[in-house]
Amino acid sequence: MGDEIEHSLDHPGNGSPFPHSGYRQGMSHPHPELKAAPPLPEGGLRVIALGGLGEIGRNMTVFEHAGKLLVVDCGVLFPEETQPGVDVILPDFTSIRDRLDDIVAVILTHGHEDHIGGVPYLLRERSDIPLVGSKLTLAFLEAKLKEHGIRPRTVRVREGDRRGFGPFDCEFVAVNHSIPDSLAVAIRTRAGMVLHTGDFKMDQFPLDDRITDLRAFARLGEEGVDLFLTDSTNAEVPGFTTSERELNPAIEQVMRTAPRRVIVSSFASHVHRIQQVLDAAHQHGRKVAFVGRSMVRNMGIARDLGYLKVPSGLVVSTKELEKLPDHKITLVCTGSQGEPMAALSRMANRDHMIRIGKGDTVLLASSLIPGNENAIYRVINGLTRWGAHVVHKGNAKVHVSGHASAGELVYCYNIVKPRNVMPVHGEWRHLRANADLAIRTGVEPDRVVIAEDGVVVDLVDGRASITGKVPAGNVYVDGMEVGGATEASLKDRLTLAAEGVVTVVAIVDADTGALAEAPDFLARGFVHDDATFEPVIPVIEKTLATAAEEGVGDARQLEQLIARAVANWAFRTHRRKPLIIPVIIDA
């Protein structure tokens, strides 16, 4: 896949500095028996996350007030190994599909795929929704939308701007993240003020000198934040997130000591990390080439807009690199998460024009996203097999998180002093850890709402509470098909991969309901020989005889009976559960 999600869990499993166990007494949390939400009380504010809660990815939050909707972010989630054939996973637009005309804007907090990747699919349903974001965010998004043949309506904002969108008065605040131009947004309504941090951290020495604006957070806190939506990704990690600048020594050492080529794999939107790579390469007399469509596109945009500072003559084409000695070459590509079609995976599989060889050094300048570990280690093993030295987070300090750790979250809670808190962006353990931090800073437990995708949270008379739910399932993009793949079809794909498939072709006498001749068996992925299926023929004959006695003659019903009988036989005899495809032909 071209673009990637940027996030990290620097110390998965580490305890929070504030131990927690289970739900705090009085803490508001979702209930599996939630019903559809009642109408929003007049003057209230409704908040529904359609993605990003209980997961890391496909962030999308819908705010409703005075009959209008405001959407913050619309991202994608990338599939796990248990979702074969899926390209990306979208938020479920079902609950807003009949209210698309009520959407006054989509605010995009930053340009990572888990926050903007779903926008093209939303615009397919209404193409003129205004898209609001910073310069770099909109530039990344416009390039993506161009590939989808969509010309968007955009509204460019920057920190300090204050704009009205229908009944929502929005103020934008600078925050530091692993991509430039990230924004938090304060949303003022008659029901109260919401402060949504987006993804953020509090790096005090950022590469672009643009720090999280804590003075604005404090000012908004003095005004009164009625609901605080805070990034939970690193809520379990103690202390403060390491500064990006602390990676410079490790990257510089790779550039200085690598005997041959250096191949750096990073997220295609990680401008800060790639800036560090460019600076180190330039310092040691290496030329740099970008590899991969999304990497070339995004770095070109960042350079043209001034976010990526490239010394003259440093970046060259891959053809120009062929004229240089290996120790003068640096390649920057995608694939740090083991994506099968990305450049690095193809290099590991010997399916790329760049051939990894002995003495090459590969630098994985990113985190290991939960769920991707196996794919990443397969790539590392493949690269090592061809003689490369692989430098990654496990053996060198080559990555820091883009998210606030527990100490930073506590700092923000003490500055903002919110009346209600709703942790966002994280798996269940992260949401719960973040909620516990809020309580320990003095937020009342019954004003801390742990929600999940689809849960409706209403802010009425200054209090946030869960009032119901809406549909918020996974929507799978499979090639050109959106929503065609289902949980059932993915289960079939997993069965095909693990158990194989057996097609049973049975010619049945229409008058007697008996087999006219022995059935044919076509098997793939199911270990068999010519005699394997002979014992199941009597089972099929008995099944058809029983069906004839009971007057069952419908072809579809007979196919179901045969499928069940053959499946039971396969498990009983071979301890396998292949996918059974029965085909009945009338004699």
Coordinates of C-alpha atoms in Angstrom, one line a residue:
M1 CA 0.0 0.0 0.0
G2 CA 1.2 3.5 -0.9
D3 CA 0.5 5.5 2.2
E4 CA 0.7 4.4 5.8
I5 CA -0.7 5.2 9.2
E6 CA 1.7 7.0 11.5
H7 CA 1.4 6.2 15.1
S8 CA 3.3 4.2 17.6
L9 CA 3.1 2.5 21.0
D10 CA 6.6 2.9 22.3
H11 CA 6.2 0.5 25.2
P12 CA 3.2 -1.8 24.6
G13 CA 2.2 -3.4 27.8
N14 CA 4.0 -0.9 30.1
G15 CA 1.9 0.2 33.0
S16 CA 0.7 3.7 33.4
P17 CA 2.5 5.7 36.1
F18 CA -1.0 5.8 37.6
P19 CA -2.1 2.2 38.1
H20 CA -5.6 1.4 37.2
S21 CA -7.8 -1.7 37.5
G22 CA -11.1 -1.9 35.7
Y23 CA -13.6 0.9 35.5
R24 CA -13.5 3.6 38.1
Q25 CA -16.6 3.8 40.2
G26 CA -19.1 6.0 38.4
M27 CA -17.1 6.2 35.2
S28 CA -19.5 6.3 32.2
H29 CA -18.9 3.4 29.7
P30 CA -20.8 1.7 26.9
H31 CA -23.2 -1.1 27.4
P32 CA -23.7 -3.9 24.9
E33 CA -27.5 -3.5 25.1
L34 CA -27.6 0.1 24.1
K35 CA -30.6 1.1 22.0
A36 CA -31.0 3.6 19.2
A37 CA -30.5 7.1 20.6
P38 CA -33.5 9.4 21.2
P39 CA -33.7 12.7 19.4
L40 CA -31.1 15.2 20.5
P41 CA -32.6 17.6 23.1
E42 CA -32.9 21.2 21.8
G43 CA -29.8 23.1 22.5
G44 CA -27.7 20.0 23.1
L45 CA -24.6 18.7 21.3
R46 CA -24.3 15.2 20.1
V47 CA -20.9 13.5 19.6
I48 CA -20.6 10.2 17.7
A49 CA -17.2 8.5 16.8
L50 CA -17.7 6.4 13.7
G51 CA -14.1 5.2 14.0
G52 CA -11.0 5.5 16.1
L53 CA -12.4 4.2 19.4
G54 CA -11.3 0.7 20.5
E55 CA -8.9 0.7 17.5
I56 CA -6.0 2.8 16.1
G57 CA -7.1 4.0 12.7
R58 CA -10.1 5.3 10.7
N59 CA -10.6 8.3 12.9
M60 CA -13.9 10.0 12.3
T61 CA -16.1 12.0 14.8
V62 CA -19.4 13.5 14.0
F63 CA -20.8 16.5 16.0
E64 CA -24.5 17.4 15.7
H65 CA -26.0 20.7 16.9
A66 CA -29.0 22.8 15.8
G67 CA -29.8 20.3 13.0
K68 CA -26.4 20.5 11.4
L69 CA -23.4 18.1 11.4
L70 CA -19.7 18.8 11.6
V71 CA -17.2 16.0 10.9
V72 CA -13.7 16.0 12.4
D73 CA -11.3 13.7 10.4
C74 CA -12.3 10.8 8.1
G75 CA -9.5 8.2 8.0
V76 CA -8.9 4.6 7.1
L77 CA -7.7 1.5 9.0
F78 CA -5.3 -0.9 7.4
P79 CA -6.2 -4.6 7.4
E80 CA -4.7 -7.3 9.6
E81 CA -3.7 -10.7 8.4
T82 CA -7.2 -12.0 9.3
Q83 CA -8.7 -9.7 6.6
P84 CA -7.2 -11.1 3.4
G85 CA -7.8 -9.2 0.2
V86 CA -8.9 -6.0 1.9
D87 CA -7.1 -2.8 0.9
V88 CA -8.4 -0.5 3.6
I89 CA -11.2 -0.3 6.1
L90 CA -13.5 2.7 6.1
P91 CA -15.8 4.3 8.8
D92 CA -19.5 3.3 8.4
F93 CA -21.4 6.2 6.9
T94 CA -24.8 4.6 7.4
S95 CA -25.9 6.9 10.2
I96 CA -25.2 10.1 8.3
R97 CA -26.0 8.9 4.8
D98 CA -29.5 10.4 4.8
R99 CA -28.1 13.6 6.3
L100 CA -25.3 14.4 4.0
D101 CA -26.8 17.8 3.1
D102 CA -26.6 18.7 6.8
I103 CA -22.8 18.4 6.9
V104 CA -21.4 21.9 7.0
A105 CA -17.7 20.9 6.8
V106 CA -15.1 18.2 7.4
I107 CA -12.3 19.4 9.5
L108 CA -9.0 17.5 9.1
T109 CA -6.6 17.8 12.0
H110 CA -3.5 16.5 10.0
G111 CA -2.4 14.7 6.9
H112 CA -1.9 11.0 8.0
E113 CA -3.9 8.3 6.3
D114 CA -5.8 7.3 9.5
H115 CA -7.3 10.9 9.4
I116 CA -7.7 11.7 5.7
G117 CA -7.8 8.4 3.9
G118 CA -11.6 8.0 4.0
V119 CA -12.3 11.5 2.5
P120 CA -12.5 10.3 -1.1
Y121 CA -15.1 7.8 -0.2
L122 CA -17.2 10.3 1.7
L123 CA -17.0 12.8 -1.2
R124 CA -18.3 10.1 -3.6
E125 CA -21.6 10.4 -1.7
R126 CA -21.5 14.3 -1.7
S127 CA -18.7 15.9 -3.6
D128 CA -19.2 19.5 -2.4
I129 CA -18.6 19.1 1.3
P130 CA -16.2 21.8 2.4
L131 CA -12.8 20.3 3.5
V132 CA -11.1 22.4 6.2
G133 CA -7.4 22.0 7.1
S134 CA -3.9 23.4 7.1
K135 CA -1.8 24.0 4.0
L136 CA 0.1 20.7 4.1
T137 CA -2.9 18.6 5.1
L138 CA -5.0 20.0 2.2
A139 CA -2.1 19.6 -0.2
F140 CA -1.7 15.9 0.6
L141 CA -5.4 15.4 0.4
E142 CA -5.9 17.2 -2.9
A143 CA -3.2 15.0 -4.5
K144 CA -5.1 12.0 -3.3
L145 CA -8.4 13.3 -4.5
K146 CA -6.9 14.0 -7.9
E147 CA -6.2 10.3 -8.3
H148 CA -9.9 9.7 -7.5
G149 CA -11.0 12.3 -10.1
I150 CA -12.5 14.5 -7.4
R151 CA -12.1 18.3 -7.3
P152 CA -12.8 19.4 -3.7
R153 CA -14.0 22.5 -2.1
T154 CA -11.3 23.4 0.4
V155 CA -10.9 26.0 3.2
R156 CA -7.3 26.6 4.3
V157 CA -6.8 27.5 7.9
R158 CA -3.8 27.9 10.2
E159 CA -3.3 28.1 14.0
G160 CA -5.0 31.1 15.5
D161 CA -7.8 31.2 12.9
R162 CA -11.4 31.2 14.0
R163 CA -14.1 30.3 11.4
G164 CA -17.8 29.6 11.6
F165 CA -19.4 26.6 9.9
G166 CA -23.1 26.7 10.4
P167 CA -23.8 26.7 14.2
F168 CA -20.2 25.6 14.9
D169 CA -17.7 28.3 15.8
C170 CA -14.2 26.7 15.3
E171 CA -10.9 27.9 16.5
F172 CA -7.7 26.2 15.4
V173 CA -4.7 25.6 17.7
A174 CA -1.2 24.5 16.8
V175 CA -0.1 21.1 18.0
N176 CA 3.1 19.2 17.5
H177 CA 2.9 15.7 16.0
S178 CA 5.0 13.5 13.7
I179 CA 3.8 15.5 10.6
P180 CA 3.9 19.3 10.1
D181 CA 0.9 21.6 10.3
S182 CA -1.1 19.5 12.7
L183 CA -4.0 21.3 14.5
A184 CA -6.3 20.9 17.4
V185 CA -9.8 22.4 17.1
A186 CA -12.0 24.1 19.7
I187 CA -15.6 23.9 18.7
R188 CA -17.9 26.4 20.3
T189 CA -21.7 25.9 20.3
R190 CA -24.6 27.0 22.4
A191 CA -24.4 23.7 24.2
G192 CA -20.8 24.4 25.3
M193 CA -17.2 24.2 24.0
V194 CA -15.4 21.0 22.9
L195 CA -11.7 20.9 22.6
H196 CA -10.5 18.1 20.3
T197 CA -6.7 17.6 20.4
G198 CA -6.3 15.5 17.3
D199 CA -3.0 13.6 17.4
F200 CA -0.5 15.5 19.4
K201 CA 2.6 15.5 21.7
M202 CA 4.5 18.1 23.5
D203 CA 8.0 17.9 21.9
Q204 CA 9.8 21.0 23.4
F205 CA 12.5 20.8 20.7
P206 CA 10.6 20.0 17.4
L207 CA 12.5 20.0 14.2
D208 CA 10.2 22.8 12.7
D209 CA 10.2 24.8 16.0
R210 CA 6.4 24.6 16.1
I211 CA 5.4 23.5 19.6
T212 CA 2.0 22.6 20.9
D213 CA 0.3 25.8 21.9
L214 CA -0.3 25.3 25.6
R215 CA -1.0 29.0 26.1
A216 CA -4.0 28.5 23.8
F217 CA -5.0 25.4 25.8
A218 CA -4.8 27.4 29.0
R219 CA -6.8 30.3 27.6
L220 CA -9.5 27.9 26.3
G221 CA -9.5 26.3 29.8
E222 CA -10.1 29.6 31.4
E223 CA -13.0 30.2 29.1
G224 CA -14.4 26.8 30.0
V225 CA -14.0 23.5 28.1
D226 CA -17.1 21.5 28.5
L227 CA -15.9 18.4 26.7
F228 CA -12.2 17.4 26.2
L229 CA -11.5 14.8 23.5
T230 CA -7.9 13.7 24.0
D231 CA -5.4 11.5 22.1
S232 CA -5.1 8.2 24.0
T233 CA -2.5 6.3 22.0
N234 CA 0.4 6.6 24.5
A235 CA -1.7 6.9 27.7
E236 CA -0.1 3.8 29.1
V237 CA 3.4 5.0 28.5
P238 CA 5.0 6.8 31.6
G239 CA 6.6 10.2 31.4
F240 CA 7.1 12.3 28.4
T241 CA 7.6 11.3 24.7
T242 CA 11.2 11.6 23.5
S243 CA 12.0 14.6 21.2
E244 CA 12.5 13.9 17.5
R245 CA 16.0 15.5 17.8
E246 CA 17.2 12.7 19.9
L247 CA 17.1 10.4 16.9
N248 CA 19.8 12.4 15.1
P249 CA 22.8 10.5 16.5
A250 CA 21.4 7.0 15.5
I251 CA 20.6 8.2 12.0
E252 CA 23.9 10.0 11.6
Q253 CA 25.8 6.9 12.7
V254 CA 24.1 4.7 10.1
M255 CA 25.0 7.3 7.3
R256 CA 28.6 7.5 8.6
T257 CA 29.3 3.8 9.1
A258 CA 27.3 2.0 6.4
P259 CA 29.8 0.4 4.0
R260 CA 27.5 0.4 1.0
R261 CA 24.0 1.8 0.2
V262 CA 21.6 3.0 2.9
I263 CA 17.9 2.2 2.3
V264 CA 15.6 4.1 4.6
S265 CA 11.9 3.0 5.0
S266 CA 9.5 5.4 6.5
F267 CA 5.9 6.5 6.4
A268 CA 5.3 8.4 3.2
S269 CA 3.9 11.3 5.2
H270 CA 6.6 11.5 7.8
V271 CA 8.2 14.8 6.7
H272 CA 10.1 15.3 9.9
R273 CA 11.8 11.9 9.9
I274 CA 12.7 12.2 6.2
Q275 CA 14.2 15.7 6.9
Q276 CA 16.5 14.1 9.4
V277 CA 17.5 11.5 6.9
L278 CA 18.2 14.1 4.2
D279 CA 20.3 16.2 6.6
A280 CA 22.4 13.2 7.7
A281 CA 22.9 12.0 4.1
H282 CA 24.0 15.5 3.0
Q283 CA 26.4 15.7 5.9
H284 CA 28.1 12.5 4.8
G285 CA 28.2 13.2 1.1
R286 CA 25.5 10.8 0.1
K287 CA 22.9 11.4 -2.7
V288 CA 19.2 10.6 -2.0
A289 CA 16.5 9.2 -4.3
F290 CA 12.9 8.7 -3.3
V291 CA 11.3 5.3 -4.3
G292 CA 7.6 4.6 -4.4
R293 CA 4.7 6.6 -5.8
S294 CA 3.3 7.9 -2.6
M295 CA 6.8 8.8 -1.3
V296 CA 7.7 10.7 -4.4
R297 CA 4.4 12.5 -4.4
N298 CA 4.3 13.5 -0.8
M299 CA 7.9 14.6 -0.6
G300 CA 7.5 16.6 -3.7
I301 CA 4.5 18.4 -2.2
A302 CA 6.4 19.0 1.1
R303 CA 9.4 20.4 -0.7
D304 CA 7.3 22.7 -2.9
L305 CA 5.5 24.1 0.1
G306 CA 8.7 24.6 2.1
Y307 CA 8.1 22.0 4.8
L308 CA 10.9 19.8 3.5
K309 CA 14.2 21.7 3.1
V310 CA 16.3 19.9 0.5
P311 CA 19.9 21.1 -0.1
S312 CA 20.7 21.8 -3.8
G313 CA 21.7 18.7 -5.7
L314 CA 21.0 16.3 -2.9
V315 CA 17.9 14.5 -4.3
V316 CA 18.4 12.8 -7.6
S317 CA 16.6 10.2 -9.7
T318 CA 17.2 6.5 -9.3
K319 CA 18.8 6.4 -12.8
E320 CA 21.4 9.0 -11.7
L321 CA 22.2 6.8 -8.7
E322 CA 23.4 4.1 -11.0
K323 CA 26.4 6.3 -11.8
L324 CA 27.5 6.7 -8.2
P325 CA 29.5 4.3 -5.9
D326 CA 27.4 2.4 -3.4
H327 CA 28.7 4.3 -0.4
K328 CA 27.4 7.5 -1.8
I329 CA 23.8 6.3 -2.2
T330 CA 20.7 6.6 0.1
L331 CA 17.3 5.4 -1.0
V332 CA 14.1 6.5 0.8
C333 CA 11.1 4.3 0.3
T334 CA 7.8 3.1 1.7
G335 CA 7.1 -0.3 3.3
S336 CA 8.1 0.1 7.0
Q337 CA 5.0 -1.9 8.0
G338 CA 5.6 -4.9 5.8
E339 CA 2.9 -4.0 3.3
P340 CA 3.2 -6.6 0.5
M341 CA 3.0 -4.2 -2.4
A342 CA 5.3 -1.5 -0.9
A343 CA 8.8 -1.0 -2.1
L344 CA 10.7 -2.5 0.8
S345 CA 8.6 -5.7 0.8
R346 CA 9.2 -6.2 -2.9
M347 CA 13.0 -5.7 -2.3
A348 CA 12.9 -8.4 0.4
N349 CA 11.1 -10.7 -2.0
R350 CA 13.5 -10.0 -4.9
D351 CA 10.5 -8.4 -6.8
H352 CA 12.0 -4.9 -7.3
M353 CA 14.5 -3.3 -9.6
I354 CA 16.6 -2.4 -6.5
R355 CA 18.4 -5.6 -5.5
I356 CA 19.5 -5.8 -1.9
G357 CA 23.0 -7.2 -1.4
K358 CA 25.6 -7.9 1.1
G359 CA 26.8 -4.7 2.8
D360 CA 23.6 -2.8 2.3
T361 CA 22.1 -1.2 5.4
V362 CA 18.3 -0.9 5.8
L363 CA 17.0 1.6 8.3
L364 CA 13.3 1.1 9.4
A365 CA 12.6 4.6 10.8
S366 CA 9.2 3.8 12.2
S367 CA 7.2 2.0 14.9
L368 CA 5.9 -1.5 14.7
I369 CA 2.1 -1.0 14.5
P370 CA 0.2 -3.5 16.5
G371 CA -1.0 -6.3 14.3
N372 CA 1.8 -5.8 11.7
E373 CA 4.6 -7.4 13.7
N374 CA 4.6 -10.7 11.7
A375 CA 4.6 -8.9 8.3
I376 CA 7.4 -6.6 9.5
Y377 CA 9.6 -9.4 10.8
R378 CA 9.1 -11.3 7.5
V379 CA 10.5 -8.3 5.6
I380 CA 13.4 -8.0 8.1
N381 CA 14.2 -11.7 7.6
G382 CA 14.0 -11.4 3.9
L383 CA 16.4 -8.5 3.8
T384 CA 18.8 -10.2 6.2
R385 CA 18.8 -13.2 4.0
W386 CA 20.2 -11.2 1.1
G387 CA 23.0 -9.9 3.3
A388 CA 21.6 -6.6 4.5
H389 CA 22.2 -5.2 8.0
V390 CA 18.7 -4.1 9.2
V391 CA 18.5 -1.3 11.8
H392 CA 15.2 -1.0 13.5
K393 CA 13.5 0.2 16.6
G394 CA 14.4 -3.1 18.4
N395 CA 18.1 -2.6 18.1
A396 CA 18.6 1.2 17.7
K397 CA 17.0 4.4 18.6
V398 CA 15.6 5.2 15.2
H399 CA 12.0 6.1 16.1
V400 CA 10.0 8.2 18.6
S401 CA 6.3 8.4 19.0
G402 CA 4.1 11.2 17.6
H403 CA 1.8 10.9 20.6
A404 CA 1.6 12.4 24.1
S405 CA 2.6 10.0 26.9
A406 CA 0.9 10.0 30.3
G407 CA 2.9 12.9 31.7
E408 CA 1.9 15.1 28.9
L409 CA -1.7 14.2 29.1
V410 CA -1.8 14.9 32.8
Y411 CA -0.1 18.3 32.1
C412 CA -2.9 19.1 29.6
Y413 CA -5.7 18.0 32.0
N414 CA -4.3 20.3 34.7
I415 CA -4.1 23.2 32.3
V416 CA -7.5 22.8 30.6
K417 CA -9.5 21.7 33.7
P418 CA -12.3 20.2 31.5
R419 CA -15.8 19.6 32.9
N420 CA -16.2 16.3 30.9
V421 CA -13.6 14.1 29.2
M422 CA -14.0 11.6 26.3
P423 CA -10.7 9.8 25.5
V424 CA -10.3 9.2 21.7
H425 CA -7.8 7.5 19.3
G426 CA -6.8 4.3 20.9
E427 CA -7.6 0.7 21.7
W428 CA -9.6 -0.2 24.8
R429 CA -6.6 -0.3 27.1
H430 CA -5.4 3.1 25.9
L431 CA -8.9 4.7 26.4
R432 CA -9.2 3.3 29.9
A433 CA -5.7 4.4 30.9
N434 CA -6.4 7.9 29.6
A435 CA -9.7 8.0 31.5
D436 CA -7.9 7.1 34.7
L437 CA -5.4 9.9 34.2
A438 CA -8.3 12.4 33.8
I439 CA -9.8 11.2 37.1
R440 CA -6.6 11.4 39.0
T441 CA -6.3 15.1 37.9
G442 CA -9.6 15.8 39.5
V443 CA -12.2 15.2 36.8
E444 CA -15.3 13.6 38.4
P445 CA -15.5 9.9 37.5
D446 CA -19.1 10.2 36.2
R447 CA -18.0 12.9 33.8
V448 CA -15.4 10.7 32.1
V449 CA -17.0 8.9 29.2
I450 CA -15.4 5.8 27.7
A451 CA -17.2 5.2 24.4
E452 CA -16.6 3.0 21.4
D453 CA -17.4 3.3 17.7
G454 CA -21.1 4.1 17.2
V455 CA -21.8 5.1 20.8
V456 CA -23.8 8.3 21.1
V457 CA -22.6 10.9 23.6
D458 CA -24.8 13.9 24.3
L459 CA -23.6 17.1 26.0
V460 CA -26.7 18.6 27.6
D461 CA -26.8 21.2 30.4
G462 CA -23.0 20.9 30.8
R463 CA -23.0 17.1 31.3
A464 CA -21.8 14.5 28.9
S465 CA -23.6 11.1 28.9
I466 CA -24.1 8.0 26.7
T467 CA -27.6 7.9 25.3
G468 CA -27.6 5.2 22.6
K469 CA -25.8 3.9 19.6
V470 CA -25.8 4.0 15.8
P471 CA -24.4 1.5 13.2
A472 CA -20.6 1.7 13.1
G473 CA -19.3 -1.6 11.6
N474 CA -16.3 -2.1 9.3
V475 CA -16.7 -1.1 5.7
Y476 CA -14.1 -3.0 3.6
V477 CA -12.6 -1.7 0.4
D478 CA -11.7 -4.6 -1.8
G479 CA -10.1 -3.4 -5.1
M480 CA -12.8 -1.2 -6.7
E481 CA -15.5 -2.6 -4.6
V482 CA -16.6 -0.6 -1.4
G483 CA -18.6 -2.5 1.1
G484 CA -18.9 -5.7 -1.0
A485 CA -16.6 -7.7 1.3
T486 CA -18.3 -8.8 4.5
E487 CA -17.3 -10.6 7.6
A488 CA -18.8 -13.8 6.1
S489 CA -16.8 -13.5 2.9
L490 CA -13.6 -12.8 4.9
K491 CA -14.3 -15.9 7.0
D492 CA -14.6 -17.8 3.7
R493 CA -11.2 -16.4 2.6
L494 CA -9.6 -17.5 5.8
T495 CA -11.1 -20.9 5.5
L496 CA -9.8 -21.2 1.9
A497 CA -6.3 -20.2 3.2
A498 CA -6.2 -22.5 6.2
E499 CA -8.4 -25.4 5.2
G500 CA -8.8 -25.5 1.4
V501 CA -11.9 -26.0 -0.8
V502 CA -13.7 -29.1 -2.0
T503 CA -16.2 -28.8 -4.8
V504 CA -18.7 -31.7 -5.0
V505 CA -20.5 -32.2 -8.4
A506 CA -23.4 -34.6 -8.0
I507 CA -25.7 -35.7 -10.9
V508 CA -29.1 -36.5 -9.3
D509 CA -31.9 -38.4 -10.9
A510 CA -34.8 -36.0 -10.8
D511 CA -37.4 -38.8 -10.4
T512 CA -35.8 -40.8 -7.6
G513 CA -33.6 -38.2 -5.9
A514 CA -30.6 -40.7 -6.0
L515 CA -27.2 -40.3 -7.5
A516 CA -27.2 -41.1 -11.2
E517 CA -23.5 -41.7 -11.1
A518 CA -20.6 -41.3 -8.7
P519 CA -20.0 -37.6 -7.8
D520 CA -16.9 -35.8 -8.9
F521 CA -14.7 -34.1 -6.3
L522 CA -12.5 -31.1 -7.1
A523 CA -10.1 -30.1 -4.3
R524 CA -7.6 -27.3 -3.8
G525 CA -5.6 -26.8 -0.7
F526 CA -7.1 -30.0 0.9
V527 CA -4.6 -32.8 1.0
H528 CA -6.0 -35.8 -0.9
D529 CA -5.3 -38.6 -3.4
D530 CA -7.4 -40.5 -5.8
A531 CA -9.0 -42.6 -3.0
T532 CA -9.6 -39.8 -0.5
F533 CA -13.2 -39.2 -1.3
E534 CA -14.4 -42.7 -1.8
P535 CA -15.6 -43.1 1.8
V536 CA -17.8 -40.0 1.5
I537 CA -19.8 -41.3 -1.4
P538 CA -22.0 -43.5 0.8
V539 CA -22.6 -40.5 3.1
I540 CA -23.9 -38.5 0.2
E541 CA -26.1 -41.4 -1.0
K542 CA -27.6 -41.7 2.5
T543 CA -28.2 -37.9 2.7
L544 CA -30.0 -37.9 -0.6
A545 CA -32.1 -40.9 0.3
T546 CA -33.2 -39.3 3.6
A547 CA -34.1 -36.1 1.7
A548 CA -36.1 -38.1 -0.8
E549 CA -38.0 -39.8 2.0
E550 CA -38.8 -36.5 3.5
G551 CA -39.9 -35.0 0.2
V552 CA -37.0 -32.6 -0.2
G553 CA -36.3 -32.1 -3.9
D554 CA -35.3 -28.4 -4.2
A555 CA -31.8 -28.2 -5.6
R556 CA -30.6 -25.5 -3.2
Q557 CA -31.8 -27.4 -0.2
L558 CA -30.1 -30.6 -1.5
E559 CA -26.9 -28.7 -2.0
Q560 CA -27.0 -27.4 1.6
L561 CA -27.6 -31.0 2.9
I562 CA -24.7 -32.3 0.9
A563 CA -22.4 -29.5 2.0
R564 CA -23.2 -30.2 5.7
A565 CA -22.7 -33.9 5.3
V566 CA -19.4 -33.6 3.5
A567 CA -18.2 -31.0 6.0
N568 CA -19.0 -33.2 8.9
W569 CA -17.2 -36.1 7.2
A570 CA -14.1 -34.0 6.5
F571 CA -13.8 -32.9 10.1
R572 CA -14.6 -36.4 11.6
T573 CA -12.2 -38.2 9.2
H574 CA -9.4 -35.6 8.6
R575 CA -9.9 -33.0 11.3
R576 CA -10.1 -30.3 8.6
K577 CA -12.8 -27.8 7.8
P578 CA -12.5 -27.0 4.1
L579 CA -15.0 -24.8 2.3
I580 CA -17.5 -27.1 0.6
I581 CA -19.1 -26.0 -2.7
P582 CA -21.8 -28.4 -3.7
V583 CA -23.2 -28.4 -7.3
I584 CA -26.2 -30.5 -8.2
I585 CA -27.1 -31.3 -11.8
D586 CA -30.4 -32.9 -12.7
A587 CA -29.9 -36.1 -14.7

